[in-house]
mmCIF file of C-alpha atoms in Angstrom:
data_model
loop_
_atom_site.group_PDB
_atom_site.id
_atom_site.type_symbol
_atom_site.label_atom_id
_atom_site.label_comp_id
_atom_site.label_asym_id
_atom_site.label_seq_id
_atom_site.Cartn_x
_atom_site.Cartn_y
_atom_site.Cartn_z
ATOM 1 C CA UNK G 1362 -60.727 -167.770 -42.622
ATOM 2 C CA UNK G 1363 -58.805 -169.530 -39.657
ATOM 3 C CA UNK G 1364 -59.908 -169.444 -36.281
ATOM 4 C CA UNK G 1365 -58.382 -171.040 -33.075
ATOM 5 C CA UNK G 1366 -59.838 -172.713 -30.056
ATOM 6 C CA UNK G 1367 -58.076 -173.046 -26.242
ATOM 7 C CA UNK G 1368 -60.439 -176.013 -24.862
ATOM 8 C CA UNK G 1369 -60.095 -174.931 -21.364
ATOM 9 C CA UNK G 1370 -60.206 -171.518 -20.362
ATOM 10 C CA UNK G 1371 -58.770 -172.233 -16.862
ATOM 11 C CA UNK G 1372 -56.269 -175.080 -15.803
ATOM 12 C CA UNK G 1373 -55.282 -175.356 -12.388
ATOM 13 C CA UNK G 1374 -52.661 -177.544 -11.100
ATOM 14 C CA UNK G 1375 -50.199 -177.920 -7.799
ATOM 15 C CA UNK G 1376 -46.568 -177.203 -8.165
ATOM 16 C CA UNK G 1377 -44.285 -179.584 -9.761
ATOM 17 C CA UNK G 1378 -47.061 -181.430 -11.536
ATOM 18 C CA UNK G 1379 -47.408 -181.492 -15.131
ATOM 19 C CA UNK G 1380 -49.324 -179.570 -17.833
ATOM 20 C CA UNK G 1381 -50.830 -179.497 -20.573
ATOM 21 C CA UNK G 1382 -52.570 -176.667 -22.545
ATOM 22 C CA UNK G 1383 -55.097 -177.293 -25.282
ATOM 23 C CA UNK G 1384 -55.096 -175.621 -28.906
ATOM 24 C CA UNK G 1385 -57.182 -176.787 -32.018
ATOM 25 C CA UNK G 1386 -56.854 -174.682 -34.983
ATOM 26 C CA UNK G 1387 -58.442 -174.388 -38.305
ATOM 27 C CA UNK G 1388 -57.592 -173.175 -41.251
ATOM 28 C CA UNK G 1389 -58.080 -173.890 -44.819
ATOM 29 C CA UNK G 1390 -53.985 -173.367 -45.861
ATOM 30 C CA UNK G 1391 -50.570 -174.004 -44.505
ATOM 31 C CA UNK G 1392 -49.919 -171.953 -41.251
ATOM 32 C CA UNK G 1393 -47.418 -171.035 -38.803
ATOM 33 C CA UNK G 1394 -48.135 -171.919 -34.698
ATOM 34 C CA UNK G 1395 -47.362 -169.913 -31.949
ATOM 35 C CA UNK G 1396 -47.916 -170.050 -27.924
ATOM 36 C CA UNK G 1397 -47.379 -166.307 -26.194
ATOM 37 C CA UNK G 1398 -47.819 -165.925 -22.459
ATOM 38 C CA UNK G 1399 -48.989 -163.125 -20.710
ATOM 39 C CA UNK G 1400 -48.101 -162.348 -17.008
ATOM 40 C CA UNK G 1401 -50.507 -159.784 -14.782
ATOM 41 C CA UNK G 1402 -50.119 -156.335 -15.725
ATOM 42 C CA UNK G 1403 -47.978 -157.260 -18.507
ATOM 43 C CA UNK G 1404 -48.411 -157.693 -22.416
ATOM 44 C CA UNK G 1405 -47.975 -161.356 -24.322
ATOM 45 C CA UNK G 1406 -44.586 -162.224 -25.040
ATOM 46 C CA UNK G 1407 -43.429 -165.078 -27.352
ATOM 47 C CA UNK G 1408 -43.213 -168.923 -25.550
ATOM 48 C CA UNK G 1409 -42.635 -170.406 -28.738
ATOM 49 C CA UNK G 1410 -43.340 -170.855 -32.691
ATOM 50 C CA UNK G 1411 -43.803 -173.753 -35.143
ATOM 51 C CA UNK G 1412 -43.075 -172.684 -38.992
ATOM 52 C CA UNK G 1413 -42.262 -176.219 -40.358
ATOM 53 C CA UNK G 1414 -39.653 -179.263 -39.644
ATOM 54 C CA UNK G 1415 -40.029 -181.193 -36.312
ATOM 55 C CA UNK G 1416 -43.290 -181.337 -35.195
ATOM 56 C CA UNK G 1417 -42.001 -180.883 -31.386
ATOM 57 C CA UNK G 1418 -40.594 -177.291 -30.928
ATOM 58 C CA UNK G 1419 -38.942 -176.276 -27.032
ATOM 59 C CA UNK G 1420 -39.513 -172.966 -25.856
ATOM 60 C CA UNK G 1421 -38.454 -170.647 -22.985
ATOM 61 C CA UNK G 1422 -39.224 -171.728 -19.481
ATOM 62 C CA UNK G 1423 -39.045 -175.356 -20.151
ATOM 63 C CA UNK G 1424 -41.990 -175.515 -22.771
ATOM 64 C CA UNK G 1425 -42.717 -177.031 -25.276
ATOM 65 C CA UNK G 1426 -45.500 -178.055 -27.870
ATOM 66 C CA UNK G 1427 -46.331 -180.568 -30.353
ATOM 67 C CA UNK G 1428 -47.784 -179.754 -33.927
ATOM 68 C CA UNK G 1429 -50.258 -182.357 -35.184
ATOM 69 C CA UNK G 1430 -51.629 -181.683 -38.632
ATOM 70 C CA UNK G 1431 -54.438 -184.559 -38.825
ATOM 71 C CA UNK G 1432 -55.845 -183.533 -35.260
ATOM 72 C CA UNK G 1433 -55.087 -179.788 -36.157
ATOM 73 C CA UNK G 1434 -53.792 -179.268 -32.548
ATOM 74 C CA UNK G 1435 -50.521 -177.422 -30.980
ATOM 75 C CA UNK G 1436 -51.037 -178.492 -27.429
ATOM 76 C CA UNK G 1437 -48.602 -176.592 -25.013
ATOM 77 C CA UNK G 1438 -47.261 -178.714 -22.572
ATOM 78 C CA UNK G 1439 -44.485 -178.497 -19.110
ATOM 79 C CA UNK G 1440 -43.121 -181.525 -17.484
ATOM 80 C CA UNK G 1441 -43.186 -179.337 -14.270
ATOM 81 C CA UNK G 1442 -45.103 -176.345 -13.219
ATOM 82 C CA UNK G 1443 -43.708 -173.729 -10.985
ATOM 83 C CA UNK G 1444 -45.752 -170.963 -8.849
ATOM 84 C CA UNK G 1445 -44.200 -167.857 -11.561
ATOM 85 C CA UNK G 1446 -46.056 -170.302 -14.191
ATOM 86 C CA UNK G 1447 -49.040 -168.421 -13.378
ATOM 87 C CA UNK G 1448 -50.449 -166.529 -16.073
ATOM 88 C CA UNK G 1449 -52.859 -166.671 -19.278
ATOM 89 C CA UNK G 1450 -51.680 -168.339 -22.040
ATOM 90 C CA UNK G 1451 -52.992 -167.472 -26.029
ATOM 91 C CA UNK G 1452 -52.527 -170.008 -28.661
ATOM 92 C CA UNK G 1453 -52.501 -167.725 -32.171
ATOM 93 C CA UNK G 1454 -52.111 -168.875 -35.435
ATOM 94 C CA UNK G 1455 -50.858 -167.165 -38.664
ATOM 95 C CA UNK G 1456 -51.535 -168.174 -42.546
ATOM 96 C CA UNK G 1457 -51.896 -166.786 -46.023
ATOM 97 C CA UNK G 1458 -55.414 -166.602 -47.650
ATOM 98 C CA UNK G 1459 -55.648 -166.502 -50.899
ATOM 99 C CA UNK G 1460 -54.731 -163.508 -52.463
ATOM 100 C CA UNK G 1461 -54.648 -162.271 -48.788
ATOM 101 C CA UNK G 1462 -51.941 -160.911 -46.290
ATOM 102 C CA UNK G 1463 -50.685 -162.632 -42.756
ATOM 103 C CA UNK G 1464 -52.634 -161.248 -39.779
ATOM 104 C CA UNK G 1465 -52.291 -163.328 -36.669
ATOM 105 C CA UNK G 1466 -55.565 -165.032 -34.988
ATOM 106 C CA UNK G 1467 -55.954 -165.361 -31.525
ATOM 107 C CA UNK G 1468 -57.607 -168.149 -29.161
ATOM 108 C CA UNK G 1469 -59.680 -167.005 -26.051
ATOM 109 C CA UNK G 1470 -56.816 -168.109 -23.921
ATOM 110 C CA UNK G 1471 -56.390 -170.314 -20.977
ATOM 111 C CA UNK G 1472 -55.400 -169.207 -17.616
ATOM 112 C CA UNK G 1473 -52.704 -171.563 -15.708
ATOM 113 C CA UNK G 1474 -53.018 -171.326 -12.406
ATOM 114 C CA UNK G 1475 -50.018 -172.791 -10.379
ATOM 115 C CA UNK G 1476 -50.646 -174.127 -6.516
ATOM 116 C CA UNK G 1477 -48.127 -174.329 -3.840
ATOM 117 C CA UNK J 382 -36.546 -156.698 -24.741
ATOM 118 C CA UNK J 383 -39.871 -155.230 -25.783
ATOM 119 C CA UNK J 384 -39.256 -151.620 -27.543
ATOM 120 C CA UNK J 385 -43.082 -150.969 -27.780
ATOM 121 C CA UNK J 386 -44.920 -148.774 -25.341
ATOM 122 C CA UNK J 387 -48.259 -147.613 -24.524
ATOM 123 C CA UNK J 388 -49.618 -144.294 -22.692
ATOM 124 C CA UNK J 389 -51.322 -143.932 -20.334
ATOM 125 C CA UNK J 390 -51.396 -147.343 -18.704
ATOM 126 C CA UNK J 391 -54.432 -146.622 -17.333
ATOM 127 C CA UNK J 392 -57.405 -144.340 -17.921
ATOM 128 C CA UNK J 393 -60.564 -143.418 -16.585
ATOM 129 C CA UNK J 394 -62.443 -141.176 -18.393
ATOM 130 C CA UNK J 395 -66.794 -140.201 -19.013
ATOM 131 C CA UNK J 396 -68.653 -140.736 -21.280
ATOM 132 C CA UNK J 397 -68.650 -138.486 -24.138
ATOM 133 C CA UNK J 398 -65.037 -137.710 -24.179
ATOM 134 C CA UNK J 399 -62.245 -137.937 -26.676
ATOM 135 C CA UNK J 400 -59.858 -139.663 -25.944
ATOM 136 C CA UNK J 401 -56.069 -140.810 -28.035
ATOM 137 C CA UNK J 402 -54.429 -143.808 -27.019
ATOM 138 C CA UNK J 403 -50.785 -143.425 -27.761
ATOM 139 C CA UNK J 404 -48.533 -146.787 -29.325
ATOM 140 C CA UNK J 405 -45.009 -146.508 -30.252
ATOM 141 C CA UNK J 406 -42.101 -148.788 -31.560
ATOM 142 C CA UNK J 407 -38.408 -147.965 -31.691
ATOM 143 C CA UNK J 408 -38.044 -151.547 -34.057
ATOM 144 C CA UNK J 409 -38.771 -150.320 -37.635
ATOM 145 C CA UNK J 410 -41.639 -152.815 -37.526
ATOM 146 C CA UNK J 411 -43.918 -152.043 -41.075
ATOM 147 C CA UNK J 412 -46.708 -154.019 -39.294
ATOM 148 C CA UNK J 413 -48.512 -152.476 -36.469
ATOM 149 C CA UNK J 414 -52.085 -153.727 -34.706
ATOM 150 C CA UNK J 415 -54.494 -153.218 -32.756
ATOM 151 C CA UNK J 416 -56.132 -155.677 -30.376
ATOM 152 C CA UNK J 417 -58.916 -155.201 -27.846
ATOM 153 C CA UNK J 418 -59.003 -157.871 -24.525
ATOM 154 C CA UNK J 419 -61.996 -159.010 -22.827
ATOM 155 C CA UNK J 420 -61.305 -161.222 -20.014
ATOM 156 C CA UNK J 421 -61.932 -164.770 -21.469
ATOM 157 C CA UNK J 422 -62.312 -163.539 -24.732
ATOM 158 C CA UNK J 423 -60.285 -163.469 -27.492
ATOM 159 C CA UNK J 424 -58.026 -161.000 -28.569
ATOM 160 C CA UNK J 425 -60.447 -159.435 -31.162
ATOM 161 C CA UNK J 426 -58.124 -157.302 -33.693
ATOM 162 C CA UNK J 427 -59.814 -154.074 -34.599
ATOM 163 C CA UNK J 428 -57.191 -152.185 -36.645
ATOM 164 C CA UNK J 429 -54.099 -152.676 -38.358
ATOM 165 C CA UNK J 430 -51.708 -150.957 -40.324
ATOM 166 C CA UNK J 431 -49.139 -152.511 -43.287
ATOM 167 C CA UNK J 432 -46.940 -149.049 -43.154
ATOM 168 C CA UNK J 433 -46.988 -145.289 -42.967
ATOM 169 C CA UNK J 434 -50.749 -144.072 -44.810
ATOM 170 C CA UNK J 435 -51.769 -148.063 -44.390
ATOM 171 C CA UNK J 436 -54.573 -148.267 -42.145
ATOM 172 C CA UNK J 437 -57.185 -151.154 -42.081
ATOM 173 C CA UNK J 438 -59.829 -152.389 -40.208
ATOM 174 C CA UNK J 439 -60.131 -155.482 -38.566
ATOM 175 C CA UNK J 440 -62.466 -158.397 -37.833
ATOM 176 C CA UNK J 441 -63.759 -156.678 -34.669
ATOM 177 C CA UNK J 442 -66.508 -153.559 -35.550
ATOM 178 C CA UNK J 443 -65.073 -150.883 -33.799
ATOM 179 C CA UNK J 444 -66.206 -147.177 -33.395
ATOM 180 C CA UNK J 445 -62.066 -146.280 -33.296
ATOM 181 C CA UNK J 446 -60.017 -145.089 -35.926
ATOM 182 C CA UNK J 447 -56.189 -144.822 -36.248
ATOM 183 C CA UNK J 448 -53.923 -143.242 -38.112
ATOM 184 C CA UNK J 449 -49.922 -143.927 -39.354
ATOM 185 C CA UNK J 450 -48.485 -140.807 -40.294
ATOM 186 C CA UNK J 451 -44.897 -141.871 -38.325
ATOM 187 C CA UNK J 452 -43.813 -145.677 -39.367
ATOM 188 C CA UNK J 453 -42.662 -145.471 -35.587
ATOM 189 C CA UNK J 454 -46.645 -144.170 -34.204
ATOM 190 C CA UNK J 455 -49.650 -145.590 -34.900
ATOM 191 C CA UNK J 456 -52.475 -143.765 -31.673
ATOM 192 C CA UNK J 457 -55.737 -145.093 -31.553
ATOM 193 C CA UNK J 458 -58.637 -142.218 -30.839
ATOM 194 C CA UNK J 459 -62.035 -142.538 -29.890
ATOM 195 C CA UNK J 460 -64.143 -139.554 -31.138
ATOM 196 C CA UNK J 461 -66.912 -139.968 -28.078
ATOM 197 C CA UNK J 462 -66.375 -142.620 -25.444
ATOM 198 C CA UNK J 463 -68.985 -144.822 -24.143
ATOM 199 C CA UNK J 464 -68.897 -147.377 -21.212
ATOM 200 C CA UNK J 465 -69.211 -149.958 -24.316
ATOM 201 C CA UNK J 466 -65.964 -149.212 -24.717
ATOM 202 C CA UNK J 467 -64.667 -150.422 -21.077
ATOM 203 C CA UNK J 468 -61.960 -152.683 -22.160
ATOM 204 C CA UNK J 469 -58.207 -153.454 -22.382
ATOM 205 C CA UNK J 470 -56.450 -152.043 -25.771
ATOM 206 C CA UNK J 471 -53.051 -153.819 -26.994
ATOM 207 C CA UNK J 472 -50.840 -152.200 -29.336
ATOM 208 C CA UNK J 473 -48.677 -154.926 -31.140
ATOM 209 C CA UNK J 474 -45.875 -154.607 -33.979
ATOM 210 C CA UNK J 475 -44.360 -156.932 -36.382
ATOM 211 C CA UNK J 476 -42.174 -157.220 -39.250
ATOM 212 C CA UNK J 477 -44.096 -157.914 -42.372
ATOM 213 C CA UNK J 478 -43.292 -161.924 -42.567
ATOM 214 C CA UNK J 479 -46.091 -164.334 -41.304
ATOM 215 C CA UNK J 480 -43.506 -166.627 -38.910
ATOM 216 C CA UNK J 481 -42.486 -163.305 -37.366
ATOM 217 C CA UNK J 482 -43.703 -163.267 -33.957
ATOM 218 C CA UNK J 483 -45.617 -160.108 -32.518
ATOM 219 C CA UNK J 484 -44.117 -157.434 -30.137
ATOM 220 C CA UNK J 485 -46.662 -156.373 -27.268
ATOM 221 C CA UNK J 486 -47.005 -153.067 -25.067
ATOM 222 C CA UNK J 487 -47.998 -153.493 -21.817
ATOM 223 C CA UNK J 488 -51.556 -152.267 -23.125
ATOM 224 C CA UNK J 489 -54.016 -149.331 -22.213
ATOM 225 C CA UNK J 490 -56.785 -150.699 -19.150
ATOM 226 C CA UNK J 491 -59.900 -148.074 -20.509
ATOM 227 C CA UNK J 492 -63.034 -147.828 -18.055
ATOM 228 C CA UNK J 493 -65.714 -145.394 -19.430
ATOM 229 C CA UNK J 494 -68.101 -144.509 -16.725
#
């Protein structure tokens, strides 16, 4: 089984300050990363992925996150924040069991919240 | 860019009622699921589907059922509603890779009183 953990379910910070976004994983096989965002009102949409290569992958909106296999961590980070930041953020995961299918798991996610 | 959608957006509805949230993808997506949200929970999946007549349960008990008679429609129905089931519902679709990256609706906010 693989399970996911967002250390901080709420992160506030002013605008133009940097960021950083928590995600430990676990899992017993290789897996694939992923960081989706989710404004109010709105479903999650994809930030960004890691399947393999560099361990630093860039995403929309000026993120990006760094995969670290001996900590089993994808930690989300933004150099600067900006007020439409401002929204809950799910670290998921994705891997094969054996003789078992993909189906994504998701963390508890962690709310951003961006002051002027 | 999303080319899922759920109906109704919201719905308020008593106890003891049946009630059929609707999920549909224009994509071709085999993979369909569905997630319930609790605020500062995870996103528990309680069913998913591989393809039309695939239907599967997830890791979250769930009085729900589902059906995929349409690759395109996969509705979620609750026989008899119960505040229990007060939650957000979010339809989700895939292709059938594991680095393939999940389409969300905008979800179904259900309040049972």
């Amino acid at each position: 089984a693989q399970s996911v953990t967002q250390l901080d379910s709420q992160v506030p910070v002013f605008e133009e300050a940097p960021v950083e976004l928590r995600c430990n994983y676990s899992s017993s096989v290789s897996v694939y990363l992923f960081w989706y965002v989710q404004y109010p009102n709105q479903g999650l949409q994809l930030l960004l992925k890691y399947l393999s290569g560099s361990t630093l992958v860039k995403g929309i909106n000026g993120f990006e996150a760094e995969f670290n296999k001996s900590q089993t961590s994808f930690h989300l980070r933004k150099p600067s924040v900006h007020i439409s930041d401002t929204a809950e953020y799910f670290c998921a995961v994705s891997a094969m069991p054996s003789g078992g299918s993909y189906i994504p798991t998701f963390g508890r996610g962690t709310s951003l919240i961006v002051h002027p | 860019e999303a080319d899922i959608y759920q109906t109704p957006r919201y719905l308020v509805i008593g106890t003891g009622k049946k009630i059929t949230l609707e999920c549909s993808q224009t994509m071709g997506h085999d993979k369909m699921y569905w997630y319930q949200q609790d605020p500062g929970m995870e996103l528990h999946l309680i069913h998913y589907s591989y393809g039309v007549n695939s239907t599967e349960k997830g890791d979250l008990s769930s009085e729900s059922t589902v059906s995929r008679i349409r690759t395109e429609h996969f509705p979620l129905t609750l026989e008899s509603a119960r505040p229990s089931h007060t939650s957000q519902y979010l339809c989700a679709s895939s292709q059938d890779k594991p680095q393939e990256k999940l389409f969300f609706g905008s979800g179904t906010q259900l309040s049972v009183l």
